[in-house]
PDB file of C-alpha atoms in Angstrom:
ATOM      1  CA  MET A   1      31.533 141.170  90.067  1.00 61.00           C
ATOM      2  CA  ARG A   2      28.942 138.817  91.342  1.00 63.00           C
ATOM      3  CA  THR A   3      30.290 136.195  89.207  1.00 65.00           C
ATOM      4  CA  ILE A   4      33.762 136.555  90.472  1.00 64.00           C
ATOM      5  CA  LEU A   5      32.466 136.325  94.176  1.00 57.00           C
ATOM      6  CA  LEU A   6      30.366 133.439  93.384  1.00 57.00           C
ATOM      7  CA  ILE A   7      33.307 131.616  91.693  1.00 67.00           C
ATOM      8  CA  ALA A   8      35.416 132.047  94.930  1.00 62.00           C
ATOM      9  CA  ILE A   9      32.873 131.131  97.197  1.00 67.00           C
ATOM     10  CA  LEU A  10      31.372 127.991  95.311  1.00 60.00           C
ATOM     11  CA  PRO A  11      34.472 125.614  95.972  1.00 63.00           C
ATOM     12  CA  VAL A  12      34.279 126.493  99.847  1.00 62.00           C
ATOM     13  CA  ALA A  13      30.725 125.763  99.836  1.00 62.00           C
ATOM     14  CA  LEU A  14      30.945 122.497  97.888  1.00 60.00           C
ATOM     15  CA  THR A  15      33.770 121.205 100.208  1.00 61.00           C
ATOM     16  CA  GLY A  16      31.617 121.837 103.181  1.00 59.00           C
ATOM     17  CA  CYS A  17      29.014 119.782 101.935  1.00 55.00           C
ATOM     18  CA  LEU A  18      31.140 116.559 101.758  1.00 54.00           C
ATOM     19  CA  SER A  19      31.645 114.342 104.584  1.00 56.00           C
ATOM     20  CA  LEU A  20      34.313 111.647 104.648  1.00 53.00           C
ATOM     21  CA  PRO A  21      33.283 108.034 105.655  1.00 55.00           C
ATOM     22  CA  ILE A  22      34.262 106.902 109.110  1.00 57.00           C
ATOM     23  CA  ILE A  23      36.430 103.909 109.341  1.00 55.00           C
ATOM     24  CA  ASP A  24      36.133 101.753 112.546  1.00 56.00           C
ATOM     25  CA  GLN A  25      39.426 101.080 113.397  1.00 55.00           C
ATOM     26  CA  GLN A  26      39.966  98.150 116.060  1.00 58.00           C
ATOM     27  CA  THR A  27      42.697  98.073 118.484  1.00 56.00           C
ATOM     28  CA  LYS A  28      44.836  94.971 119.028  1.00 56.00           C
ATOM     29  CA  GLN A  29      46.162  93.801 122.151  1.00 60.00           C
ATOM     30  CA  VAL A  30      49.724  92.876 122.425  1.00 54.00           C
ATOM     31  CA  GLY A  31      50.496  89.688 124.073  1.00 56.00           C
ATOM     32  CA  PRO A  32      53.582  88.426 125.495  1.00 55.00           C
ATOM     33  CA  THR A  33      54.219  86.225 122.203  1.00 53.00           C
ATOM     34  CA  ASP A  34      54.431  89.532 120.233  1.00 51.00           C
ATOM     35  CA  THR A  35      57.223  91.259 122.314  1.00 49.00           C
ATOM     36  CA  PRO A  36      60.681  90.912 120.882  1.00 50.00           C
ATOM     37  CA  GLU A  37      63.292  89.080 122.897  1.00 53.00           C
ATOM     38  CA  ALA A  38      65.286  91.040 125.171  1.00 49.00           C
ATOM     39  CA  ILE A  39      68.701  91.680 123.755  1.00 46.00           C
ATOM     40  CA  SER A  40      71.257  90.864 126.709  1.00 46.00           C
ATOM     41  CA  ASP A  41      74.053  93.430 125.301  1.00 46.00           C
ATOM     42  CA  ILE A  42      73.327  96.127 122.802  1.00 48.00           C
ATOM     43  CA  PHE A  43      76.953  96.490 121.939  1.00 46.00           C
ATOM     44  CA  ILE A  44      77.131  93.019 120.220  1.00 48.00           C
ATOM     45  CA  GLU A  45      78.258  93.761 116.606  1.00 53.00           C
ATOM     46  CA  ARG A  46      81.261  96.067 115.796  1.00 53.00           C
ATOM     47  CA  TYR A  47      80.407  99.073 113.445  1.00 54.00           C
ATOM     48  CA  ASP A  48      82.596  99.261 110.563  1.00 60.00           C
ATOM     49  CA  TYR A  49      82.260 102.487 108.623  1.00 59.00           C
ATOM     50  CA  GLU A  50      81.915 101.971 105.160  1.00 65.00           C
ATOM     51  CA  PRO A  51      82.292 104.983 102.741  1.00 58.00           C
ATOM     52  CA  PRO A  52      79.271 105.883 100.793  1.00 61.00           C
ATOM     53  CA  GLU A  53      79.008 105.154  97.347  1.00 69.00           C
ATOM     54  CA  GLU A  54      80.085 108.124  94.809  1.00 71.00           C
ATOM     55  CA  THR A  55      77.119 110.375  94.784  1.00 79.00           C
ATOM     56  CA  GLN A  56      76.956 113.087  91.896  1.00 83.00           C
ATOM     57  CA  ILE A  57      75.588 116.504  92.982  1.00 84.00           C
ATOM     58  CA  ARG A  58      75.021 119.287  90.779  1.00 87.00           C
ATOM     59  CA  VAL A  59      77.445 122.198  91.126  1.00 88.00           C
ATOM     60  CA  GLY A  60      76.926 124.532  88.014  1.00 90.00           C
ATOM     61  CA  ARG A  61      74.521 124.360  85.123  1.00 91.00           C
ATOM     62  CA  TYR A  62      76.538 121.746  83.279  1.00 90.00           C
ATOM     63  CA  SER A  63      78.805 120.317  86.052  1.00 90.00           C
ATOM     64  CA  ARG A  64      78.614 117.676  88.757  1.00 86.00           C
ATOM     65  CA  ALA A  65      81.045 116.706  91.564  1.00 85.00           C
ATOM     66  CA  ALA A  66      81.195 113.840  93.657  1.00 81.00           C
ATOM     67  CA  ALA A  67      79.757 114.138  97.202  1.00 82.00           C
ATOM     68  CA  VAL A  68      82.234 111.861  99.068  1.00 79.00           C
ATOM     69  CA  ASN A  69      84.948 112.236 101.695  1.00 80.00           C
ATOM     70  CA  THR A  70      88.354 112.539 100.497  1.00 81.00           C
ATOM     71  CA  ARG A  71      90.817 110.058 101.471  1.00 81.00           C
ATOM     72  CA  GLN A  72      92.694 112.722 103.737  1.00 81.00           C
ATOM     73  CA  GLN A  73      89.476 113.483 105.482  1.00 82.00           C
ATOM     74  CA  GLU A  74      88.925 109.756 106.415  1.00 82.00           C
ATOM     75  CA  ASN A  75      92.832 109.046 107.147  1.00 87.00           C
ATOM     76  CA  LEU A  76      94.104 112.137 108.898  1.00 91.00           C
ATOM     77  CA  LEU A  77      97.733 111.244 108.567  1.00 93.00           C
ATOM     78  CA  GLU A  78      97.509 110.993 104.778  1.00 93.00           C
ATOM     79  CA  VAL A  79      96.954 114.654 104.202  1.00 94.00           C
ATOM     80  CA  VAL A  80      99.699 116.311 102.114  1.00 95.00           C
ATOM     81  CA  VAL A  81     101.816 118.835 104.055  1.00 96.00           C
ATOM     82  CA  ASP A  82     104.055 121.307 102.523  1.00 96.00           C
ATOM     83  CA  THR A  83     105.737 123.554 105.167  1.00 96.00           C
ATOM     84  CA  GLU A  84     108.951 124.943 106.645  1.00 97.00           C
ATOM     85  CA  ILE A  85     109.380 124.545 110.362  1.00 97.00           C
ATOM     86  CA  PRO A  86     109.741 127.718 111.914  1.00 96.00           C
ATOM     87  CA  ASN A  87     113.303 128.801 113.711  1.00 96.00           C
ATOM     88  CA  GLN A  88     111.891 128.897 117.366  1.00 96.00           C
ATOM     89  CA  GLU A  89     111.220 125.275 116.715  1.00 97.00           C
ATOM     90  CA  LYS A  90     114.753 123.925 117.833  1.00 97.00           C
ATOM     91  CA  THR A  91     114.090 120.233 118.582  1.00 97.00           C
ATOM     92  CA  VAL A  92     112.761 117.064 116.684  1.00 97.00           C
ATOM     93  CA  GLY A  93     109.963 117.007 119.330  1.00 96.00           C
ATOM     94  CA  GLN A  94     109.009 120.598 118.688  1.00 97.00           C
ATOM     95  CA  ALA A  95     108.996 119.982 115.020  1.00 98.00           C
ATOM     96  CA  ILE A  96     106.859 117.057 115.289  1.00 97.00           C
ATOM     97  CA  ASN A  97     104.353 119.082 117.601  1.00 97.00           C
ATOM     98  CA  PHE A  98     104.386 121.621 114.832  1.00 97.00           C
ATOM     99  CA  LEU A  99     103.292 119.237 112.420  1.00 97.00           C
ATOM    100  CA  LEU A 100     100.535 117.885 114.315  1.00 97.00           C
ATOM    101  CA  ILE A 101      99.012 121.267 115.133  1.00 95.00           C
ATOM    102  CA  ARG A 102      96.276 121.131 112.510  1.00 92.00           C
ATOM    103  CA  SER A 103      96.231 117.405 112.227  1.00 94.00           C
ATOM    104  CA  GLY A 104      94.061 116.550 115.262  1.00 93.00           C
ATOM    105  CA  TYR A 105      96.519 114.176 116.591  1.00 95.00           C
ATOM    106  CA  THR A 106      98.972 114.829 119.508  1.00 96.00           C
ATOM    107  CA  LEU A 107     102.307 113.556 120.437  1.00 96.00           C
ATOM    108  CA  ALA A 108     102.301 111.109 123.212  1.00 94.00           C
ATOM    109  CA  VAL A 109     104.182 112.240 126.587  1.00 93.00           C
ATOM    110  CA  PRO A 110     107.850 111.310 125.708  1.00 87.00           C
ATOM    111  CA  GLU A 111     108.198 109.921 129.226  1.00 87.00           C
ATOM    112  CA  ILE A 112     106.033 106.953 128.299  1.00 88.00           C
ATOM    113  CA  GLN A 113     107.749 106.382 125.102  1.00 90.00           C
ATOM    114  CA  GLY A 114     111.163 104.864 126.247  1.00 88.00           C
ATOM    115  CA  GLU A 115     114.546 106.426 126.726  1.00 92.00           C
ATOM    116  CA  HIS A 116     115.606 106.299 123.248  1.00 92.00           C
ATOM    117  CA  VAL A 117     112.650 108.035 121.936  1.00 95.00           C
ATOM    118  CA  LYS A 118     113.019 110.717 124.744  1.00 94.00           C
ATOM    119  CA  GLN A 119     116.553 111.367 123.759  1.00 95.00           C
ATOM    120  CA  LEU A 120     115.343 111.629 119.968  1.00 95.00           C
ATOM    121  CA  LEU A 121     112.769 114.071 120.843  1.00 96.00           C
ATOM    122  CA  ASN A 122     115.087 116.437 122.497  1.00 96.00           C
ATOM    123  CA  LYS A 123     118.075 116.372 119.828  1.00 96.00           C
ATOM    124  CA  LYS A 124     118.349 119.235 117.793  1.00 97.00           C
ATOM    125  CA  LEU A 125     116.413 119.403 114.581  1.00 97.00           C
ATOM    126  CA  PRO A 126     118.598 119.286 111.556  1.00 96.00           C
ATOM    127  CA  GLN A 127     118.606 122.118 109.246  1.00 96.00           C
ATOM    128  CA  ILE A 128     117.621 119.843 106.167  1.00 96.00           C
ATOM    129  CA  HIS A 129     114.551 118.945 108.122  1.00 96.00           C
ATOM    130  CA  ARG A 130     113.302 122.614 108.201  1.00 97.00           C
ATOM    131  CA  LYS A 131     111.589 122.305 104.690  1.00 97.00           C
ATOM    132  CA  ILE A 132     109.390 119.361 104.430  1.00 96.00           C
ATOM    133  CA  GLY A 133     106.981 118.617 101.564  1.00 87.00           C
ATOM    134  CA  PRO A 134     105.147 118.051  99.529  1.00 96.00           C
ATOM    135  CA  VAL A 135     104.731 114.817 101.380  1.00 97.00           C
ATOM    136  CA  MET A 136     101.930 112.963 103.444  1.00 95.00           C
ATOM    137  CA  LEU A 137     102.072 113.787 107.246  1.00 96.00           C
ATOM    138  CA  LYS A 138     102.916 110.269 108.219  1.00 95.00           C
ATOM    139  CA  ASP A 139     105.977 110.062 105.633  1.00 96.00           C
ATOM    140  CA  ALA A 140     107.007 113.626 107.023  1.00 97.00           C
ATOM    141  CA  LEU A 141     106.837 112.471 110.726  1.00 97.00           C
ATOM    142  CA  MET A 142     108.711 109.370 109.976  1.00 96.00           C
ATOM    143  CA  MET A 143     111.478 111.489 108.116  1.00 96.00           C
ATOM    144  CA  LEU A 144     111.909 113.507 111.149  1.00 97.00           C
ATOM    145  CA  VAL A 145     112.639 110.398 113.414  1.00 96.00           C
ATOM    146  CA  GLY A 146     114.607 108.153 110.881  1.00 94.00           C
ATOM    147  CA  LYS A 147     114.664 104.503 110.129  1.00 94.00           C
ATOM    148  CA  ALA A 148     115.697 103.621 113.561  1.00 94.00           C
ATOM    149  CA  TYR A 149     112.126 104.099 114.843  1.00 95.00           C
ATOM    150  CA  TRP A 150     108.544 103.014 113.976  1.00 93.00           C
ATOM    151  CA  MET A 151     105.354 104.953 114.574  1.00 95.00           C
ATOM    152  CA  LYS A 152     102.621 103.819 116.668  1.00 94.00           C
ATOM    153  CA  VAL A 153      99.235 105.407 116.241  1.00 94.00           C
ATOM    154  CA  ASP A 154      96.323 105.251 118.631  1.00 92.00           C
ATOM    155  CA  PRO A 155      93.412 106.488 116.640  1.00 91.00           C
ATOM    156  CA  VAL A 156      90.851 106.378 119.432  1.00 91.00           C
ATOM    157  CA  HIS A 157      92.788 109.121 121.505  1.00 92.00           C
ATOM    158  CA  ARG A 158      94.639 110.248 118.494  1.00 93.00           C
ATOM    159  CA  LEU A 159      98.017 109.977 119.571  1.00 94.00           C
ATOM    160  CA  ILE A 160     101.142 109.277 118.028  1.00 95.00           C
ATOM    161  CA  ALA A 161     103.964 107.578 119.825  1.00 95.00           C
ATOM    162  CA  PHE A 162     107.307 106.284 118.337  1.00 94.00           C
ATOM    163  CA  ASP A 163     109.190 103.144 119.321  1.00 93.00           C
ATOM    164  CA  THR A 164     112.800 102.053 118.627  1.00 93.00           C
ATOM    165  CA  VAL A 165     113.263  99.153 116.102  1.00 91.00           C
ATOM    166  CA  GLU A 166     114.476  95.899 117.832  1.00 89.00           C
ATOM    167  CA  GLU A 167     117.854  95.775 115.988  1.00 89.00           C
ATOM    168  CA  PHE A 168     118.747  99.425 117.260  1.00 82.00           C
ATOM    169  CA  LYS A 169     117.905  98.793 121.061  1.00 78.00           C
TER     170      LYS A 169
END
């Protein structure tokens, strides 16, 4: 019992006897020549998002998976939709809003999109357009409006708007 107690106390006693050397640290005064130049505008460079290189993570004993964003996560309009427009959605505008519900985008106010687009969004939805997909969301939106319109996307405010192609104005 004494030997166990002695073995337990011995490391504590030996470390208490050690002393570490003291190092003198001298401070250096910073002069005006050492300060970095003031940046007049901190928003000089544009930040471009570069997707990370493919990183492999372990998901099982023998399995690995890529830990990167999918293309659909980076471009929300490239998500694949396969849906049926409900019967309560009667117009083209309502169908577009239905498709955009889970996308993070909203349809711009029809009044600012022009008279042709306003008329299109109030038209009755064709029965053939009730079943959509599987197709990318951007293609589904263009299918609903037709070839006489082109889509404008505002990624900052996440707005979708349409404009009439010049030859149909």
